[in-house]
Coordinates of N, CA, C and O in Angstrom, one line a residue:
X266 N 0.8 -1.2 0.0 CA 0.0 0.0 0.0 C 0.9 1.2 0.0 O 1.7 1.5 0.9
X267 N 0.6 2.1 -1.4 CA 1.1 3.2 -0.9 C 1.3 4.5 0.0 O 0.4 5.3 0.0
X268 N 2.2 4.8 0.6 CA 1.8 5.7 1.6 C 1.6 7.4 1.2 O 2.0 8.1 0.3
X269 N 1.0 7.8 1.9 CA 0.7 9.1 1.1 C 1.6 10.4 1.7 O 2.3 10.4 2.7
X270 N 1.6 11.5 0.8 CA 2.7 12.7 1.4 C 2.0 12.9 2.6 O 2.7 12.6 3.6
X271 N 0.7 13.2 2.9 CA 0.1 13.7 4.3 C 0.1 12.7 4.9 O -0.7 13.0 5.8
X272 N 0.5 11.5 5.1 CA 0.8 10.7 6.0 C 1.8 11.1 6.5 O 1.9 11.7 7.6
X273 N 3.0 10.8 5.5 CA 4.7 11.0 6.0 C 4.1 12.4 6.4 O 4.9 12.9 7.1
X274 N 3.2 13.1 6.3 CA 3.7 14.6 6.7 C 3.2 14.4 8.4 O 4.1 14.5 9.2
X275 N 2.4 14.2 8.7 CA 1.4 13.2 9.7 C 2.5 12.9 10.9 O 2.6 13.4 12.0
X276 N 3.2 12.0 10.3 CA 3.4 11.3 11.4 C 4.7 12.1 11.6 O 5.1 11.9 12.7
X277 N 5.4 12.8 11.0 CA 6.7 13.4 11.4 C 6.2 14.1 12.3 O 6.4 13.6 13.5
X278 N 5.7 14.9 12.2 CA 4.6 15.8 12.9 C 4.4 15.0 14.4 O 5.3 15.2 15.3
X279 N 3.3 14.1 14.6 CA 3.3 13.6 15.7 C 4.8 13.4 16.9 O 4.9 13.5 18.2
X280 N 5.5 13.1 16.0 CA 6.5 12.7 16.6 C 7.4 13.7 17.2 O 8.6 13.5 17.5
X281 N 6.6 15.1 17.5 CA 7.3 16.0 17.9 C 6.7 16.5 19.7 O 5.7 16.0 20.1
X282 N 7.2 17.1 20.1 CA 6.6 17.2 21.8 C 5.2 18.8 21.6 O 4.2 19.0 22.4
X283 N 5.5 19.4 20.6 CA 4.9 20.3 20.5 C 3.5 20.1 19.7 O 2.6 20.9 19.7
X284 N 3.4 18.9 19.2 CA 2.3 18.7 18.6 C 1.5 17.6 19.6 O 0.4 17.3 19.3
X285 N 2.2 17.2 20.7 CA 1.5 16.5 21.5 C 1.1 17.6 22.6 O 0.4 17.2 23.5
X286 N 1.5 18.8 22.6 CA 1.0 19.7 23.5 C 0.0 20.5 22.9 O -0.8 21.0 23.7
X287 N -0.2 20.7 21.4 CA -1.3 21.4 20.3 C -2.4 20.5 20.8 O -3.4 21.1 21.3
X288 N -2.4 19.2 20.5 CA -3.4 18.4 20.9 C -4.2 18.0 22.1 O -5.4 17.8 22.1
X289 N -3.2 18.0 23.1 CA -4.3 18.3 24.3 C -4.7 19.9 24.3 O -5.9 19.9 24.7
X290 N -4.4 20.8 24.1 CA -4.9 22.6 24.1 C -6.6 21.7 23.2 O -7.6 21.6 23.9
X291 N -6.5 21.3 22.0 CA -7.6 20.9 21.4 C -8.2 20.1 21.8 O -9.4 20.1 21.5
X292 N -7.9 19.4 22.4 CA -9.1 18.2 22.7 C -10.0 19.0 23.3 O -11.0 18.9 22.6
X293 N -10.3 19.9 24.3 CA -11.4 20.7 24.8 C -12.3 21.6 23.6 O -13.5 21.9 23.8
X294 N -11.8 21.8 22.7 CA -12.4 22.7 21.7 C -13.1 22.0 20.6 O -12.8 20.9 20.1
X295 N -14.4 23.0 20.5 CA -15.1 22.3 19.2 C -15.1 23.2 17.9 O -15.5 24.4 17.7
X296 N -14.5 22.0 16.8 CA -14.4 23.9 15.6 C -15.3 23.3 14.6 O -15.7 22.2 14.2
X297 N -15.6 24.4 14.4 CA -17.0 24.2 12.6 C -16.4 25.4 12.0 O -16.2 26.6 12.3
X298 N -16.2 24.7 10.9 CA -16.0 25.3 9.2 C -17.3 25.4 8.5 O -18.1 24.5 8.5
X299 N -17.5 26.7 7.7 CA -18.5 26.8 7.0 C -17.8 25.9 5.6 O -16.6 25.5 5.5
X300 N -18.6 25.9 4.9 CA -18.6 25.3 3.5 C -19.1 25.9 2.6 O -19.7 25.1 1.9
X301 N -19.4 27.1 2.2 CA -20.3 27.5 1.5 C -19.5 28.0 -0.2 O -18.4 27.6 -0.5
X302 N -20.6 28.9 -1.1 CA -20.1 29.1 -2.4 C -19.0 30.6 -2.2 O -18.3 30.9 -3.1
X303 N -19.1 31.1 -1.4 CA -18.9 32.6 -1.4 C -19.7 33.7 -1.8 O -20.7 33.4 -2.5
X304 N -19.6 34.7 -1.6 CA -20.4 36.1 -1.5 C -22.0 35.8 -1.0 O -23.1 36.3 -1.4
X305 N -21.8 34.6 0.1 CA -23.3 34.0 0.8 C -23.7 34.6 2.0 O -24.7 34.2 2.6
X306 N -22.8 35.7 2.4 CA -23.0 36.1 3.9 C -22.5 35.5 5.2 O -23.0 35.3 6.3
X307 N -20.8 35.2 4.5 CA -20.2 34.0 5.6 C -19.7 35.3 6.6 O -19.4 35.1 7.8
X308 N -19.7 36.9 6.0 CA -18.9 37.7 7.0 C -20.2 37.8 8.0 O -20.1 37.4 9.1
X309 N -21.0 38.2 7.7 CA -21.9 38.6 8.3 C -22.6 37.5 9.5 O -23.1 37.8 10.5
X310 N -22.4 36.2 8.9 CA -22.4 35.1 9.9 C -21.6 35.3 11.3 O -22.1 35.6 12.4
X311 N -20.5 35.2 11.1 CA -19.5 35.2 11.5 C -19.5 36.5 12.9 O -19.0 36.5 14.0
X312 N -20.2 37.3 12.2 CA -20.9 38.6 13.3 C -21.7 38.2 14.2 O -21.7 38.5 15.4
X313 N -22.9 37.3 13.4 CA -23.5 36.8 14.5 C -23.1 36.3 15.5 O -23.4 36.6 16.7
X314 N -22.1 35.0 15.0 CA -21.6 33.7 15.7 C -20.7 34.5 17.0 O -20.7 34.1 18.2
X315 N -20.1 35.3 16.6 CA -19.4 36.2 17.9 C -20.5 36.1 18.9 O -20.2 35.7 20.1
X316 N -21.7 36.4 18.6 CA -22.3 37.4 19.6 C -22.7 36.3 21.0 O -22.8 36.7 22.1
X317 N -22.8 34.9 20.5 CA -23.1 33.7 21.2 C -21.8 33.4 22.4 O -20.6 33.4 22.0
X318 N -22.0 33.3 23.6 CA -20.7 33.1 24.6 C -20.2 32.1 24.0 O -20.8 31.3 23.3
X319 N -18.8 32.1 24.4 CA -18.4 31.2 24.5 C -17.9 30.2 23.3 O -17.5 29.0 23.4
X320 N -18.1 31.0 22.1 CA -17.8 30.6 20.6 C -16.8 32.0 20.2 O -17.1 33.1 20.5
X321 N -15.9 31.7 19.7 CA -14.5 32.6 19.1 C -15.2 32.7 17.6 O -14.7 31.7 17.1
X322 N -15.9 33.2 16.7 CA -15.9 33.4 15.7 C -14.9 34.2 14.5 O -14.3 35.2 14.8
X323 N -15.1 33.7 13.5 CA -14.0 34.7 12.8 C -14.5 34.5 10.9 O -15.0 33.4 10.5
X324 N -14.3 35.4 10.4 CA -14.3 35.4 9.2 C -12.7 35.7 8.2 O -12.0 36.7 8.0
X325 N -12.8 34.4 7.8 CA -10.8 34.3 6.7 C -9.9 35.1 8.0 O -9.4 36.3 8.0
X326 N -9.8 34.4 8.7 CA -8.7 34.9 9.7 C -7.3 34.9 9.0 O -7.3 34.5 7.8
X327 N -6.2 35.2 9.4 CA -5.0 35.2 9.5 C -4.3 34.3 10.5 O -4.2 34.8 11.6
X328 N -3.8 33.0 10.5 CA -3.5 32.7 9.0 C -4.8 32.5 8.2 O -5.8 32.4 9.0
X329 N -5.1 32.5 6.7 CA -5.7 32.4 6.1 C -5.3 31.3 5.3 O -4.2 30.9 5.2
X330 N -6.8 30.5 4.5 CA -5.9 29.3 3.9 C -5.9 29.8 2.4 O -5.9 29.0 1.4
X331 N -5.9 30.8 2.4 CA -5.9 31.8 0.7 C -3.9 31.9 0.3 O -3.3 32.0 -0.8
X332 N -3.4 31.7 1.7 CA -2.1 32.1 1.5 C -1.5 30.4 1.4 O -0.3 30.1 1.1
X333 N -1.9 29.9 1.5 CA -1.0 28.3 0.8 C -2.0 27.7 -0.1 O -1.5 26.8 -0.8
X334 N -3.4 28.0 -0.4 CA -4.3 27.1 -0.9 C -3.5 26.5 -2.3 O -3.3 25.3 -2.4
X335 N -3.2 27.4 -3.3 CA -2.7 27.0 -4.7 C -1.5 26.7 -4.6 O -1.2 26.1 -5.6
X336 N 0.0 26.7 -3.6 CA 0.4 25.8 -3.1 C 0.5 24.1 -2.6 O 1.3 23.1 -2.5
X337 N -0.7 24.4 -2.3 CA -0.4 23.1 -1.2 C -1.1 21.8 -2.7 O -0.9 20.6 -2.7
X338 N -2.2 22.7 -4.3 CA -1.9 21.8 -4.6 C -0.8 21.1 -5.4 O -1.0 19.9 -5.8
X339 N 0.1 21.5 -5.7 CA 1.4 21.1 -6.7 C 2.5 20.1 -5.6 O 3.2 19.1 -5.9
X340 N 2.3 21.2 -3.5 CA 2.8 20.4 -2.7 C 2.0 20.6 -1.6 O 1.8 21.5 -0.8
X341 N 1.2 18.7 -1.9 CA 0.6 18.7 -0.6 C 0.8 18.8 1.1 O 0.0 19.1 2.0
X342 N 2.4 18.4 1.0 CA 2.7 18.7 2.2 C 2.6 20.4 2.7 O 2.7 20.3 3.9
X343 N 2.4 21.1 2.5 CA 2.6 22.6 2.6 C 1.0 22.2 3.3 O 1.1 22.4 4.6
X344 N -0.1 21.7 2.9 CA -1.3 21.6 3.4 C -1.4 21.6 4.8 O -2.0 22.4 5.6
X345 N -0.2 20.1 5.0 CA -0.1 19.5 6.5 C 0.4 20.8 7.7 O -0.2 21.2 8.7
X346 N 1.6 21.2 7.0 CA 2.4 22.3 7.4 C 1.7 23.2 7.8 O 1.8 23.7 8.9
X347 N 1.1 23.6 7.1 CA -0.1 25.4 7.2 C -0.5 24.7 8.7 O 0.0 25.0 9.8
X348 N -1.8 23.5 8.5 CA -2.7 23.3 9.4 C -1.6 23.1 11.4 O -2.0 23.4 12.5
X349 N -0.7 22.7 11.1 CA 0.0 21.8 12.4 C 1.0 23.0 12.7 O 1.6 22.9 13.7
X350 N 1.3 24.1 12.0 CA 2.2 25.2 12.2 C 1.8 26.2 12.4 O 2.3 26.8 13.4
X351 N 0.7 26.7 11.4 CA -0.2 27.7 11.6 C -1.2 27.7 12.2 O -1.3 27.9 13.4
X352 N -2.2 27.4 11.4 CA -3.3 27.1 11.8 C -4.2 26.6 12.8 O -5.4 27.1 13.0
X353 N -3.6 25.4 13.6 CA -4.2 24.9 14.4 C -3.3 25.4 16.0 O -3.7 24.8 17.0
X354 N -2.5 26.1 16.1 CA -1.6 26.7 17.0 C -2.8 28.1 17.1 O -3.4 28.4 18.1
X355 N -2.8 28.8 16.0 CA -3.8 30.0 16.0 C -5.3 29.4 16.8 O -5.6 30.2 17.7
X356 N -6.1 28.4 16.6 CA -7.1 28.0 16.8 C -7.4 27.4 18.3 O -8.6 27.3 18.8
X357 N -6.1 27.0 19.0 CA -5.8 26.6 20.1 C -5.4 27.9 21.3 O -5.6 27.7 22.5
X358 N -5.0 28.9 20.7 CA -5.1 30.1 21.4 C -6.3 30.7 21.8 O -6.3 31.2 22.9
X359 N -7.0 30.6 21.4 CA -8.6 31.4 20.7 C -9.4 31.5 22.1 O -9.8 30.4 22.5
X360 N -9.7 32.3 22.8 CA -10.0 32.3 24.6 C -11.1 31.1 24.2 O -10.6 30.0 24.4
X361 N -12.5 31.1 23.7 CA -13.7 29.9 23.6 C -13.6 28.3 23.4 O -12.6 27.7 22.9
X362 N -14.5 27.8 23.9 CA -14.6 26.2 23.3 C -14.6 26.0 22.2 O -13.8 25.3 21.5
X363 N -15.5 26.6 22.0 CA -15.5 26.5 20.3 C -15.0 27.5 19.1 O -15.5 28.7 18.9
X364 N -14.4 27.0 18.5 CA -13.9 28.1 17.1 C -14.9 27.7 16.0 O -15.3 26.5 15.6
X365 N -15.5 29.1 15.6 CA -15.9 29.3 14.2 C -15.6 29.6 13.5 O -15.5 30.8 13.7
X366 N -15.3 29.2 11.9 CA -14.6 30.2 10.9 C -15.7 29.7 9.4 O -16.0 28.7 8.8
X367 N -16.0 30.8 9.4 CA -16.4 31.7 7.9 C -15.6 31.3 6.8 O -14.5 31.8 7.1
X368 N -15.4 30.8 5.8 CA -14.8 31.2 4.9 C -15.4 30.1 3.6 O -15.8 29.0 4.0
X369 N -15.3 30.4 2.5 CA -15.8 29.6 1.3 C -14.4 28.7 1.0 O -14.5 27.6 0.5
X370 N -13.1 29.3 1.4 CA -12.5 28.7 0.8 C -11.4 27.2 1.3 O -10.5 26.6 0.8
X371 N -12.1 27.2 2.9 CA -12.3 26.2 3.5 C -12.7 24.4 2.4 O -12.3 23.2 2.2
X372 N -13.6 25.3 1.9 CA -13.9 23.8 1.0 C -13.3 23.8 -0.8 O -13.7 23.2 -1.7
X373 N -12.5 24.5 -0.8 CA -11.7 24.9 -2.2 C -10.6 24.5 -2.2 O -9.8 25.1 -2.9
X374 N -9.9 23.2 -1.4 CA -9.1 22.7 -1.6 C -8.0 22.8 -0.1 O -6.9 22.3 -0.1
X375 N -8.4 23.3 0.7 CA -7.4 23.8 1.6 C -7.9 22.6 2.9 O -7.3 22.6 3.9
X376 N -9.2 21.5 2.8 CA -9.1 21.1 3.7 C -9.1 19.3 3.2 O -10.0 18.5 2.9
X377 N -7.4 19.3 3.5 CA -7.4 17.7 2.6 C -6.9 17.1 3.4 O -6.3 16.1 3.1
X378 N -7.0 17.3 4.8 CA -6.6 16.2 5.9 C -7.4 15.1 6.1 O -7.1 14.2 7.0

């Protein structure tokens, strides 16, 4: 069976002390990604979703997956990278249980884990 780049990216990853410390910060948190087409009212969601205790909402935060998306497809590893470097270190900060993020381009390729 072939192994895939996001595996090897995967498990390098695990094997580090910092990613076993990312992971418990997460285990308490619940996150939802929109999926939608764009220009659907994900900013304006995202206004609401603030307004709810205890949910961190955001619309295309920084990091953003606009800045590796056409990257990551030529090198999928860049995908793993973003999410375990950026991404989920940013999400793990976030004061709420739950993280919400807004964005269309969530489902345009940027979420291949």
């Amino acid at each position: 069976m072939k192994v895939s780049v996001y595996s090897k990216s995967i498990t390098s990853f695990k094997r580090k002390k910092f990613f076993k410390r990312l992971k418990e910060q997460l285990s308490t948190k619940r996150l939802i990604f929109t999926v939608t087409t764009g220009r659907s009212g994900t900013a304006y969601l995202s206004k609401i979703l603030s307004l709810i205790p205890n949910i961190s909402a955001f619309h295309e935060p920084e990091p953003n997956f606009v800045d590796v998306m056409r990257l990551a497809l030529e090198k999928p590893e860049l995908a793993v990278k973003f999410w375990v470097l950026e991404k989920l270190p940013f999400i793990a900060k976030t004061p709420h249980n739950i993280y919400c993020e807004t964005s269309h381009l969530f489902c345009k390729g940027s979420f291949i884990l």
